[in-house]
Amino acid sequence: MTEKKSGVSEVPDPVFGLLEEIVAFRCLTREQLSSLSLLWHRIELEMGDYLFHQGEDAQALFVIERGAARIVQIDEPTGSRRNLGRRIRGDLVGEVGIIDAAPRNASVRSTSDLSAWKLDRQDFLQFVEQFPEIRKAVTLNLELIQVRTFLESIRQLMCLSPANTRTLADRLERMETPSESTLVRTGEDGVSMFFIYEGKALVYELDPQNHQTVSPIRSLQAGDYFGERSLLTGDRRNATVVSKTP
C-alpha cells in the first residue's frame, strides 16, 4: 500500500466531488465539506492488499475512489470466515472503529487495484467536535451499508452489480411490525414488495367459498421476500401475509 499526503493543490476537485456522493456528509454545507476535504490523504492498493486487519487499532477511516474491496470477519474460536459485503466507489470504510473507539472488527482486502482517501482518526474526531451532527449521519450511513450486505446475501439478487445493490438499498424503507400484523392482504393492489430482515411470517391463501384465510401455505424468514408478483404483473394480491414474530 502506498500513501500520499495531499497538499492544497492536490485535494479539492477529486476529494470534494467524492465526498459529495456520500450520504453521511450530505448534512454538511459546501463550506464545511470543503474544509473536510482538506484533511484527506490519498492511498493506492494493489489487488489483494489489505486496507486493515481485524483486531488492529482503528487509526483512520477511508473512502473508496476507484476499485472495490471485500470485508471479511473471522470467528476466532472456530476460524470460520464471514463475508460482510463489498465496498465500492463512494463507500466509507473503517468508520465503525472510529465511532465506537474499538479495535477493527473485520479485515478489508482489495479485490482489484484500489484508490482511496484516508482520514486520520484524530482529524475526524476534531471535525466531529465542530460538527457533531456528523456522528449521527455516519451511524445512519452504516445502517444503509448493513442493508446492502443483507441484500447481497439473497441468492436471487447476487446477479446485481454493487452499484445497483446500493441503489436498491437506498430505496428501501424500514418497517417494524408487531407479531400477528397483516402485512399484505388478498385482493389489495400491489404497490410495494417486502424483504424480511428479521423475524418470521406466514403466507395464507383465501378460501374461495367463505373468503376466509385457511391453513398457511408457506413460511417466510430472514432473507425471504414477497409481494413482487403484483408489482410485476399489476394484478391484485393473491395471498395474505401475517407476521408471526415482531
Short mmCIF file of C-alpha atoms in Angstrom, two decimals:
data_model
loop_
_atom_site.label_atom_id
_atom_site.label_comp_id
_atom_site.label_asym_id
_atom_site.label_seq_id
_atom_site.Cartn_x
_atom_site.Cartn_y
_atom_site.Cartn_z
CA MET A 1 0.00 0.00 0.00
CA THR A 2 1.31 3.42 -0.92
CA GLU A 3 0.18 6.64 0.68
CA LYS A 4 0.49 10.21 -0.48
CA LYS A 5 -0.31 13.20 1.66
CA SER A 6 -2.47 15.66 -0.16
CA GLY A 7 -1.35 19.23 -0.39
CA VAL A 8 -3.76 22.06 -1.10
CA SER A 9 -3.11 21.85 -4.83
CA GLU A 10 -3.88 18.13 -4.87
CA VAL A 11 -7.08 17.93 -2.86
CA PRO A 12 -10.07 19.95 -3.94
CA ASP A 13 -11.64 18.50 -7.07
CA PRO A 14 -11.31 14.71 -6.62
CA VAL A 15 -11.98 14.64 -2.89
CA PHE A 16 -14.71 17.26 -2.75
CA GLY A 17 -16.67 15.61 -5.56
CA LEU A 18 -16.27 12.19 -3.97
CA LEU A 19 -17.40 13.37 -0.53
CA GLU A 20 -20.50 14.92 -2.11
CA GLU A 21 -21.61 11.40 -3.10
CA ILE A 22 -21.55 10.09 0.48
CA VAL A 23 -24.87 10.05 2.35
CA ALA A 24 -23.16 10.65 5.70
CA PHE A 25 -21.79 14.01 4.56
CA ARG A 26 -24.95 15.42 2.98
CA CYS A 27 -25.73 17.24 6.22
CA LEU A 28 -22.72 19.50 5.63
CA THR A 29 -22.73 22.81 3.79
CA ARG A 30 -20.40 23.22 0.83
CA GLU A 31 -18.08 25.30 3.01
CA GLN A 32 -17.96 22.59 5.68
CA LEU A 33 -17.42 19.90 3.07
CA SER A 34 -14.60 21.93 1.56
CA SER A 35 -12.91 22.14 4.97
CA LEU A 36 -13.29 18.41 5.45
CA SER A 37 -11.82 17.65 2.01
CA LEU A 38 -8.52 19.26 3.03
CA LEU A 39 -7.89 16.60 5.70
CA TRP A 40 -7.65 13.51 3.49
CA HIS A 41 -4.61 11.60 2.18
CA ARG A 42 -4.68 9.54 -1.00
CA ILE A 43 -3.59 5.89 -0.86
CA GLU A 44 -3.12 3.26 -3.56
CA LEU A 45 -3.51 -0.51 -3.09
CA GLU A 46 -2.84 -3.39 -5.43
CA MET A 47 -5.31 -6.24 -5.74
CA GLY A 48 -5.03 -8.44 -2.65
CA ASP A 49 -3.61 -5.74 -0.38
CA TYR A 50 -5.25 -5.19 2.99
CA LEU A 51 -6.62 -1.81 3.96
CA PHE A 52 -6.54 -3.01 7.58
CA HIS A 53 -6.77 -6.23 9.58
CA GLN A 54 -9.24 -7.44 12.18
CA GLY A 55 -8.06 -6.67 15.71
CA GLU A 56 -5.92 -3.65 14.79
CA ASP A 57 -6.45 -0.29 16.46
CA ALA A 58 -8.70 1.96 14.39
CA GLN A 59 -6.43 4.82 13.38
CA ALA A 60 -8.25 6.09 10.27
CA LEU A 61 -11.32 5.82 8.10
CA PHE A 62 -11.34 5.61 4.32
CA VAL A 63 -13.49 6.39 1.32
CA ILE A 64 -13.06 4.40 -1.88
CA GLU A 65 -12.50 6.39 -5.05
CA ARG A 66 -11.77 3.60 -7.54
CA GLY A 67 -11.86 -0.18 -7.35
CA ALA A 68 -13.53 -2.46 -4.82
CA ALA A 69 -12.85 -4.22 -1.53
CA ARG A 70 -14.39 -7.04 0.48
CA ILE A 71 -14.95 -7.11 4.22
CA VAL A 72 -14.31 -10.41 5.99
CA GLN A 73 -14.76 -11.24 9.66
CA ILE A 74 -13.04 -14.24 11.25
CA ASP A 75 -14.56 -16.04 14.20
CA GLU A 76 -11.55 -16.55 16.46
CA PRO A 77 -12.69 -19.72 18.29
CA THR A 78 -13.53 -21.62 15.08
CA GLY A 79 -11.52 -19.78 12.42
CA SER A 80 -14.59 -19.59 10.18
CA ARG A 81 -14.83 -16.63 7.80
CA ARG A 82 -17.93 -14.48 7.40
CA ASN A 83 -18.38 -12.27 4.37
CA LEU A 84 -19.69 -8.84 5.38
CA GLY A 85 -20.10 -7.47 1.88
CA ARG A 86 -18.38 -5.39 -0.76
CA ARG A 87 -17.38 -1.75 -0.79
CA ILE A 88 -17.14 0.33 -3.97
CA ARG A 89 -16.67 3.95 -5.03
CA GLY A 90 -18.28 6.38 -2.60
CA ASP A 91 -18.32 3.94 0.33
CA LEU A 92 -16.90 4.75 3.74
CA VAL A 93 -14.73 2.02 5.23
CA GLY A 94 -13.47 1.74 8.79
CA GLU A 95 -15.87 4.19 10.38
CA VAL A 96 -17.13 1.67 12.95
CA GLY A 97 -13.86 1.50 14.86
CA ILE A 98 -13.55 5.28 14.87
CA ILE A 99 -17.10 5.95 16.06
CA ASP A 100 -17.02 3.17 18.68
CA ALA A 101 -13.36 3.73 19.71
CA ALA A 102 -12.84 -0.02 19.32
CA PRO A 103 -10.40 -2.33 17.50
CA ARG A 104 -11.22 -3.35 13.95
CA ASN A 105 -13.99 -5.96 13.96
CA ALA A 106 -13.15 -7.21 10.46
CA SER A 107 -10.46 -7.14 7.78
CA VAL A 108 -10.78 -5.24 4.49
CA ARG A 109 -8.98 -6.57 1.41
CA SER A 110 -8.95 -5.04 -2.06
CA THR A 111 -10.44 -7.22 -4.79
CA SER A 112 -8.91 -5.04 -7.52
CA ASP A 113 -6.35 -2.30 -7.75
CA LEU A 114 -7.82 0.34 -5.48
CA SER A 115 -7.54 4.07 -4.95
CA ALA A 116 -8.91 5.54 -1.74
CA TRP A 117 -8.69 8.56 0.53
CA LYS A 118 -7.69 8.23 4.17
CA LEU A 119 -8.76 10.44 7.09
CA ASP A 120 -6.77 10.08 10.29
CA ARG A 121 -8.75 9.33 13.44
CA GLN A 122 -7.71 12.48 15.29
CA ASP A 123 -8.56 14.75 12.36
CA PHE A 124 -12.00 13.14 12.08
CA LEU A 125 -12.74 13.43 15.81
CA GLN A 126 -11.72 17.09 15.82
CA PHE A 127 -14.04 17.71 12.88
CA VAL A 128 -16.88 15.93 14.71
CA GLU A 129 -16.34 18.22 17.71
CA GLN A 130 -17.06 21.17 15.42
CA PHE A 131 -19.97 19.49 13.62
CA PRO A 132 -21.47 16.84 15.96
CA GLU A 133 -24.28 16.03 13.53
CA ILE A 134 -21.69 14.07 11.53
CA ARG A 135 -21.59 11.32 14.16
CA LYS A 136 -25.29 10.54 13.73
CA ALA A 137 -25.05 10.79 9.94
CA VAL A 138 -22.16 8.32 9.83
CA THR A 139 -24.17 5.91 12.02
CA LEU A 140 -27.14 6.15 9.62
CA ASN A 141 -24.81 5.56 6.69
CA LEU A 142 -23.58 2.40 8.41
CA GLU A 143 -27.17 1.16 8.70
CA LEU A 144 -27.60 1.62 4.94
CA ILE A 145 -24.47 -0.43 4.33
CA GLN A 146 -25.81 -3.19 6.59
CA VAL A 147 -28.96 -3.26 4.45
CA ARG A 148 -26.80 -3.63 1.33
CA THR A 149 -24.91 -6.51 2.91
CA PHE A 150 -28.26 -8.16 3.69
CA LEU A 151 -29.41 -7.75 0.08
CA GLU A 152 -26.13 -9.19 -1.20
CA SER A 153 -26.84 -12.35 0.83
CA ILE A 154 -30.10 -13.02 -1.06
CA ARG A 155 -29.38 -15.56 -3.79
CA GLN A 156 -31.77 -14.07 -6.35
CA LEU A 157 -30.09 -10.65 -6.04
CA MET A 158 -26.49 -11.83 -6.37
CA CYS A 159 -26.58 -11.01 -10.09
CA LEU A 160 -26.87 -7.29 -9.29
CA SER A 161 -23.80 -5.12 -9.55
CA PRO A 162 -22.62 -3.46 -6.31
CA ALA A 163 -23.86 -0.11 -7.63
CA ASN A 164 -27.33 -1.49 -8.36
CA THR A 165 -27.48 -3.15 -4.94
CA ARG A 166 -26.66 0.21 -3.36
CA THR A 167 -29.42 1.88 -5.38
CA LEU A 168 -31.93 -0.72 -4.20
CA ALA A 169 -30.82 -0.36 -0.57
CA ASP A 170 -31.22 3.42 -0.75
CA ARG A 171 -34.84 3.00 -1.84
CA LEU A 172 -35.91 0.57 0.86
CA GLU A 173 -37.93 1.82 3.82
CA ARG A 174 -37.54 0.00 7.12
CA MET A 175 -40.73 -1.24 8.82
CA GLU A 176 -41.14 -2.54 12.36
CA THR A 177 -44.28 -4.62 12.87
CA PRO A 178 -45.63 -6.44 15.94
CA SER A 179 -46.49 -10.12 15.88
CA GLU A 180 -49.76 -11.07 14.12
CA SER A 181 -49.74 -7.99 11.89
CA THR A 182 -51.20 -8.35 8.40
CA LEU A 183 -48.51 -7.16 6.00
CA VAL A 184 -50.42 -7.70 2.74
CA ARG A 185 -53.97 -8.86 2.20
CA THR A 186 -55.57 -10.90 -0.59
CA GLY A 187 -57.30 -8.64 -3.12
CA GLU A 188 -55.31 -5.50 -2.35
CA ASP A 189 -53.49 -3.56 -5.04
CA GLY A 190 -49.80 -4.41 -5.12
CA VAL A 191 -47.96 -1.13 -4.61
CA SER A 192 -44.81 -2.46 -2.92
CA MET A 193 -42.78 -5.56 -2.19
CA PHE A 194 -41.08 -6.59 1.04
CA PHE A 195 -37.83 -8.14 2.25
CA ILE A 196 -37.75 -9.81 5.66
CA TYR A 197 -34.71 -8.54 7.55
CA GLU A 198 -35.52 -10.21 10.87
CA GLY A 199 -38.36 -12.39 12.16
CA LYS A 200 -40.86 -14.76 10.55
CA ALA A 201 -44.16 -14.59 8.67
CA LEU A 202 -46.76 -16.96 7.21
CA VAL A 203 -48.45 -16.86 3.80
CA TYR A 204 -52.18 -17.73 3.64
CA GLU A 205 -54.44 -18.29 0.65
CA LEU A 206 -58.07 -17.20 0.71
CA ASP A 207 -60.78 -19.89 0.70
CA PRO A 208 -62.94 -19.02 -2.36
CA GLN A 209 -66.04 -20.42 -0.67
CA ASN A 210 -66.17 -18.34 2.51
CA HIS A 211 -63.48 -15.75 1.75
CA GLN A 212 -61.60 -16.67 4.92
CA THR A 213 -57.91 -17.48 5.20
CA VAL A 214 -57.09 -21.17 5.52
CA SER A 215 -54.01 -23.03 6.66
CA PRO A 216 -50.70 -21.35 5.79
CA ILE A 217 -49.15 -22.46 2.53
CA ARG A 218 -45.65 -21.13 3.15
CA SER A 219 -43.44 -19.78 5.91
CA LEU A 220 -41.08 -16.83 5.44
CA GLN A 221 -37.96 -15.88 7.35
CA ALA A 222 -35.00 -13.51 7.19
CA GLY A 223 -33.73 -13.27 3.61
CA ASP A 224 -37.10 -14.09 2.05
CA TYR A 225 -39.17 -11.58 0.08
CA PHE A 226 -42.78 -11.32 -1.05
CA GLY A 227 -45.18 -9.07 -2.94
CA GLU A 228 -43.07 -8.89 -6.08
CA ARG A 229 -45.59 -10.68 -8.33
CA SER A 230 -48.23 -7.97 -8.03
CA LEU A 231 -45.65 -5.33 -8.86
CA LEU A 232 -44.54 -7.21 -11.97
CA THR A 233 -47.99 -8.15 -13.30
CA GLY A 234 -50.22 -5.38 -11.98
CA ASP A 235 -52.61 -7.99 -10.56
CA ARG A 236 -54.12 -7.75 -7.10
CA ARG A 237 -52.57 -9.65 -4.20
CA ASN A 238 -53.34 -13.37 -4.39
CA ALA A 239 -52.34 -14.19 -0.80
CA THR A 240 -52.27 -12.75 2.71
CA VAL A 241 -49.03 -12.48 4.69
CA VAL A 242 -49.08 -12.23 8.50
CA SER A 243 -46.07 -11.65 10.75
CA LYS A 244 -45.54 -14.33 13.40
CA THR A 245 -42.78 -12.55 15.32
CA PRO A 246 -42.02 -8.84 15.78
#
